[in-house]
Amino acid sequence: MNLISRGASAVACAATLLVAAGMPAGAAGAEAAVGSEIRLAGSGATFPAPFYKRLVAEYQLLHPDILIDYASIGSGGGIKNITDKTVDFAGSDAPMSKRELEAAGGADNLIEIPSCAGGVVPTYNLPGVEGDIRFTGELLAEIYMGKVTRWNDRAIASLNHGVKLPDTAITPVWRTDGSGTTFIFTNYLATQSDEFTSTIGMGKQVKWPLGQGGKGNEGVTAVVQKTPGALGYVEQGYADNNDLAYGYVQNRDGNMVKASPESVSMAGAGAVSKMSGAILAADIWNQPGSDAYPIASFTYLIVYRDLNNLENKEEAQALVDFLWWATHDGQKFAEELDYAPLAKPVQKKVEGALRMLTYKGERLKVGQ
């Protein structure tokens, strides 16, 4: 899938060059206006990176005087950068933890809004095997704990009648960097296995007992593609864009479901009741619903509630305008890239949070 239109590509590349040329991301944000241009810098989650790059490209077609750079360095890196105020906004698949919020001045100091939702899918390399493999959460946990080690194990065969599974060793593949994708995957597996919870645990980085690691979706994919028998986990849009094989996962209602914008949206449908205030975090993995995909999550954009970390009010207003556009008109690009757009009730919660943004105490215009 072509992620960025031909016309938009040149604009996106121009923005990306700020980083490629060696200019630190924070410097890009701190440079403020150059001539009539405003430059904004963000970094973080790789999970929504194709969506954010498309948003940036499309927004810059509408506003060529505003240059936006988003560096997909992982959720952990994004949270570190916003805490250090070296970027203007951060992307994270995992909501900020209590410790991370405190490091950034406390929950009252920040706005955290969902930008879209997506699924994490089990991708594999099984040469000669036709059709999609079916998994349960318990089975995925046992594979990553090293308790199911071969593809023709009875636990896999019983879910995949009619599929000729090879007598090939399974190589679990995982992220080596601080990753929101790992956060989602491990938190889901923890709902499926108490032993997984007590031995491996949940987080953006965990200690896996076996397998091979790769940095980012790209690194995991590279290991899976070169290793027959490998099983990894990546964001669904990334898998689709790179023609990766991935399977069904049994949901809480007992149905085998493949990730799609529709099945991920169903997982997030009941989350709005859990969201309030400026930190709009809600877990949507392992949700009930006959067609809900079980390894699903919102991904978040994070900014300071008072944008005094930006150089001037014009930059702050430009960032607010972009955030509003991204969570409203920009949502139409989410489904094109196999993400789930924000449901209307969630969008209303986002609007309330954005209306809290100020610059040096002065309220900024929202929804123009």
XYZ file of C-alpha atoms in Angstrom:
368
model
C 0.000 0.000 0.000
C 1.302 3.430 -0.912
C 1.259 5.231 2.436
C 1.818 8.737 1.174
C 0.457 10.199 -2.012
C 2.985 11.197 -4.652
C 2.245 14.881 -4.140
C 2.432 14.624 -0.377
C 5.610 12.602 -0.442
C 7.833 15.527 -1.304
C 6.453 17.562 1.584
C 6.875 14.693 4.018
C 10.427 14.095 2.867
C 11.256 17.759 3.352
C 10.079 17.575 6.936
C 11.923 14.326 7.574
C 15.129 15.879 6.344
C 15.219 18.002 9.488
C 16.186 14.876 11.362
C 18.117 13.208 8.590
C 20.357 16.253 8.306
C 21.350 15.863 11.922
C 19.143 18.559 13.437
C 17.936 17.283 16.824
C 14.191 16.884 17.031
C 14.008 19.339 19.905
C 15.969 21.902 17.952
C 13.394 21.613 15.198
C 10.665 22.500 17.668
C 12.698 25.210 19.372
C 13.675 26.894 16.128
C 10.167 28.379 16.015
C 9.327 30.271 12.916
C 11.860 30.470 10.103
C 10.574 33.210 7.884
C 6.859 32.456 7.744
C 7.275 28.761 8.545
C 6.397 27.072 11.799
C 8.144 23.827 12.677
C 6.750 21.235 15.060
C 8.516 18.079 16.191
C 7.156 14.866 17.634
C 8.500 11.402 18.334
C 7.481 8.073 19.776
C 5.359 5.056 18.935
C 6.089 3.039 15.811
C 2.631 1.397 16.006
C 0.775 4.420 14.500
C 3.732 5.765 12.494
C 2.219 5.086 9.024
C -0.952 6.939 10.111
C 0.994 9.891 11.558
C 3.192 10.191 8.471
C 0.071 10.271 6.322
C -1.495 12.898 8.607
C 1.624 15.041 8.404
C 1.781 14.754 4.617
C -1.890 15.609 4.143
C -1.869 18.449 6.685
C 1.150 20.053 5.085
C -0.643 20.055 1.748
C -3.323 22.169 3.431
C -0.846 24.243 5.459
C 2.491 24.392 3.605
C 3.796 26.985 6.084
C 3.710 24.434 8.923
C 6.415 21.766 8.842
C 5.882 18.784 11.109
C 8.358 15.997 11.787
C 7.442 12.730 13.515
C 10.277 10.329 14.375
C 9.066 6.765 15.069
C 11.573 5.796 17.762
C 9.274 3.761 20.033
C 6.856 4.762 22.782
C 9.535 4.781 25.470
C 11.666 7.197 23.476
C 8.698 9.462 22.823
C 7.798 9.667 26.519
C 11.417 10.409 27.409
C 11.560 13.190 24.820
C 8.332 14.886 25.921
C 9.471 14.601 29.546
C 12.773 16.252 28.589
C 10.848 18.777 26.447
C 12.994 18.035 23.409
C 9.866 17.520 21.253
C 6.556 19.356 21.040
C 4.387 16.223 21.142
C 4.886 12.515 21.785
C 3.219 9.364 20.517
C 2.794 6.356 22.794
C 0.850 3.119 22.551
C 1.049 2.716 26.310
C -0.573 5.335 28.529
C 1.989 7.123 30.664
C 2.536 5.299 33.945
C 2.172 7.041 37.296
C 5.957 7.313 37.540
C 6.222 8.763 34.023
C 3.466 11.286 34.738
C 5.233 12.385 37.903
C 8.525 12.769 36.003
C 6.759 15.107 33.567
C 5.300 17.269 36.324
C 2.195 15.262 37.197
C -1.045 14.307 35.499
C -2.404 17.859 35.818
C 0.498 19.032 33.649
C -0.342 16.931 30.582
C -2.959 16.105 27.969
C -3.075 12.488 26.699
C -5.598 11.774 23.945
C -6.237 8.698 21.763
C -5.590 9.314 18.068
C -6.874 5.988 16.687
C -6.919 2.313 17.632
C -5.095 -0.628 16.161
C -4.454 -4.319 16.541
C -1.302 -6.322 17.248
C -1.148 -9.470 15.142
C 0.828 -12.725 15.358
C 2.944 -12.925 12.200
C 4.818 -16.052 11.186
C 7.095 -17.631 8.600
C 5.799 -21.077 7.614
C 6.920 -21.906 4.056
C 4.473 -24.135 2.221
C 1.611 -23.758 4.721
C -1.616 -22.564 3.119
C -4.249 -20.479 4.919
C -4.248 -18.447 8.107
C -3.115 -20.055 11.353
C -5.465 -19.827 14.346
C -4.247 -19.046 17.858
C -5.647 -18.609 21.329
C -4.171 -16.193 23.822
C -3.203 -19.080 26.085
C -1.358 -20.757 23.197
C 0.568 -17.565 22.352
C 1.558 -17.244 26.018
C 2.792 -20.847 26.121
C 4.839 -20.351 22.936
C 6.515 -17.246 24.350
C 7.171 -19.079 27.646
C 8.832 -21.943 25.728
C 6.186 -24.540 26.655
C 5.007 -25.119 23.058
C 8.093 -25.399 20.897
C 7.136 -26.978 17.551
C 4.544 -26.023 14.951
C 3.004 -29.497 14.786
C 2.392 -29.535 18.552
C -1.055 -30.870 19.440
C -2.028 -27.522 20.985
C -1.647 -25.808 17.599
C -2.965 -28.696 15.492
C -6.190 -28.870 17.524
C -7.017 -25.282 16.505
C -6.056 -25.766 12.851
C -7.866 -28.834 11.530
C -6.989 -29.585 7.925
C -3.758 -27.577 7.982
C -0.579 -29.614 7.438
C 1.718 -28.139 10.056
C 5.478 -28.772 9.735
C 7.659 -30.404 12.363
C 9.593 -27.152 12.643
C 10.904 -25.458 15.767
C 9.111 -22.226 16.753
C 11.380 -19.204 17.183
C 9.550 -16.524 19.200
C 10.554 -13.035 18.041
C 10.184 -9.918 20.201
C 11.011 -6.218 20.349
C 14.349 -5.171 21.833
C 13.370 -1.506 22.234
C 10.916 0.103 24.655
C 7.765 -0.621 22.719
C 4.083 0.137 23.049
C 3.459 -2.876 20.826
C 5.152 -5.062 23.451
C 3.101 -3.301 26.149
C -0.150 -4.225 24.371
C 0.945 -7.784 23.541
C 2.204 -8.631 27.041
C -0.791 -7.057 28.776
C -3.107 -9.129 26.594
C -1.150 -12.342 27.271
C -1.290 -11.570 30.985
C -5.097 -11.770 30.764
C -4.713 -15.263 29.310
C -2.106 -16.864 31.562
C -1.327 -16.361 35.253
C 2.006 -18.104 34.686
C 2.899 -15.598 31.961
C 2.055 -12.777 34.366
C 4.247 -14.175 37.140
C 7.214 -15.197 34.977
C 7.481 -12.706 32.100
C 5.091 -9.958 33.108
C 3.856 -6.877 31.315
C 5.531 -3.708 30.087
C 7.158 -1.869 27.204
C 10.257 -4.043 27.748
C 10.241 -7.457 29.408
C 12.802 -10.236 29.778
C 11.846 -12.959 27.307
C 13.175 -16.426 28.204
C 13.975 -17.501 24.632
C 13.822 -16.497 20.988
C 15.367 -13.626 19.032
C 14.899 -9.866 19.275
C 14.527 -7.126 16.691
C 14.313 -3.345 16.980
C 10.988 -1.864 15.913
C 8.386 -3.475 13.693
C 11.060 -3.502 11.006
C 13.515 -5.472 13.148
C 10.940 -8.048 14.230
C 9.820 -8.477 10.630
C 13.401 -8.924 9.407
C 14.012 -11.731 11.925
C 10.701 -13.435 11.115
C 11.280 -13.265 7.363
C 14.768 -14.786 7.505
C 13.868 -17.508 10.041
C 11.607 -20.381 8.919
C 9.366 -21.293 11.849
C 9.566 -17.820 13.440
C 6.574 -16.231 15.189
C 6.539 -12.508 15.984
C 4.100 -9.724 16.823
C 3.658 -6.479 14.878
C 1.056 -3.782 14.326
C -1.664 -4.881 11.895
C -1.308 -1.970 9.479
C 2.410 -2.619 9.258
C 1.716 -6.299 8.540
C -0.764 -5.424 5.797
C 1.500 -2.824 4.228
C 4.332 -5.329 4.051
C 2.254 -8.367 2.990
C 3.107 -10.317 6.149
C 1.187 -13.481 6.971
C -0.748 -13.261 10.221
C -3.391 -15.295 11.914
C -6.692 -15.294 13.737
C -6.892 -14.971 17.523
C -9.723 -16.328 19.644
C -11.574 -13.541 21.441
C -13.194 -13.416 24.864
C -16.488 -14.699 23.414
C -14.708 -17.748 22.001
C -14.748 -16.668 18.344
C -11.725 -16.691 16.049
C -11.300 -13.132 14.753
C -8.795 -11.554 12.393
C -7.689 -7.979 13.036
C -9.417 -5.289 10.948
C -10.515 -1.669 11.546
C -14.016 -2.981 12.237
C -13.000 -5.682 14.719
C -10.644 -3.274 16.519
C -13.367 -0.582 16.667
C -15.663 -3.115 18.322
C -13.028 -3.690 20.981
C -12.930 0.036 21.722
C -16.673 0.640 21.636
C -17.167 0.239 25.370
C -14.110 2.212 26.426
C -15.655 5.660 26.533
C -17.182 5.117 29.973
C -13.646 4.640 31.330
C -12.363 7.959 29.928
C -12.506 11.325 31.652
C -10.501 14.504 32.129
C -7.253 15.276 30.362
C -5.630 11.819 30.571
C -7.914 9.763 28.329
C -6.389 6.319 28.839
C -8.409 3.114 28.557
C -7.398 -0.515 28.033
C -9.309 -2.200 25.210
C -7.586 -5.600 24.938
C -9.566 -8.778 25.710
C -12.903 -6.962 25.496
C -16.231 -8.822 25.165
C -18.098 -8.822 21.849
C -18.671 -11.545 19.285
C -16.559 -9.825 16.614
C -14.134 -7.851 18.805
C -10.443 -8.443 18.056
C -8.727 -9.247 21.371
C -5.202 -7.741 20.978
C -6.288 -4.152 20.453
C -5.346 -0.797 21.907
C -5.740 2.911 21.527
C -2.571 4.799 20.688
C -2.046 8.217 22.238
C -0.750 11.710 21.523
C 0.763 13.517 24.508
C 1.388 17.260 24.960
C 1.826 19.608 27.885
C -1.409 21.132 29.115
C 0.212 24.569 29.039
C 2.291 24.665 25.860
C 4.886 27.049 27.290
C 7.566 24.589 26.173
C 6.977 25.899 22.634
C 8.736 29.040 21.494
C 5.726 31.297 21.062
C 1.945 31.390 20.960
C 1.860 30.959 17.172
C 3.633 27.601 17.472
C 1.315 26.549 20.293
C -1.766 27.461 18.255
C -0.379 25.609 15.224
C 0.069 22.463 17.353
C -3.493 22.701 18.726
C -4.863 23.168 15.207
C -2.978 20.095 14.005
C -4.190 17.976 16.933
C -7.788 19.008 16.290
C -7.499 18.236 12.568
C -5.779 14.875 13.266
C -8.574 13.769 15.608
C -11.381 14.979 13.311
C -10.897 15.464 9.543
C -7.697 13.396 9.628
C -9.567 10.353 10.937
C -10.682 9.489 7.401
C -7.119 8.378 6.684
C -7.062 5.928 9.604
C -9.276 3.314 8.000
C -7.412 3.608 4.683
C -4.325 2.436 6.574
C -6.165 -0.322 8.493
C -6.407 1.570 11.781
C -9.713 2.028 13.589
C -10.853 5.689 13.618
C -12.085 7.257 16.847
C -15.723 6.582 17.617
C -17.849 9.747 18.004
C -18.226 9.385 21.795
C -14.443 9.053 22.141
C -13.980 12.055 19.837
C -16.160 14.121 22.191
C -13.886 13.198 25.093
C -10.885 14.295 23.009
C -12.540 17.643 22.272
C -12.993 18.258 25.975
C -9.324 17.541 26.647
C -8.107 19.781 23.801
C -10.181 22.671 25.140
C -7.971 22.620 28.261
C -4.841 23.614 26.297
C -3.274 26.995 27.052
C -0.139 28.963 26.259
C 1.344 30.683 29.334
C -2.063 30.561 30.927
C -3.941 31.988 27.939
C -6.551 29.696 26.455
C -5.964 28.709 22.822
C -8.550 28.554 20.054
C -9.901 25.051 19.514
C -11.997 23.600 16.725
C -11.456 26.300 14.117
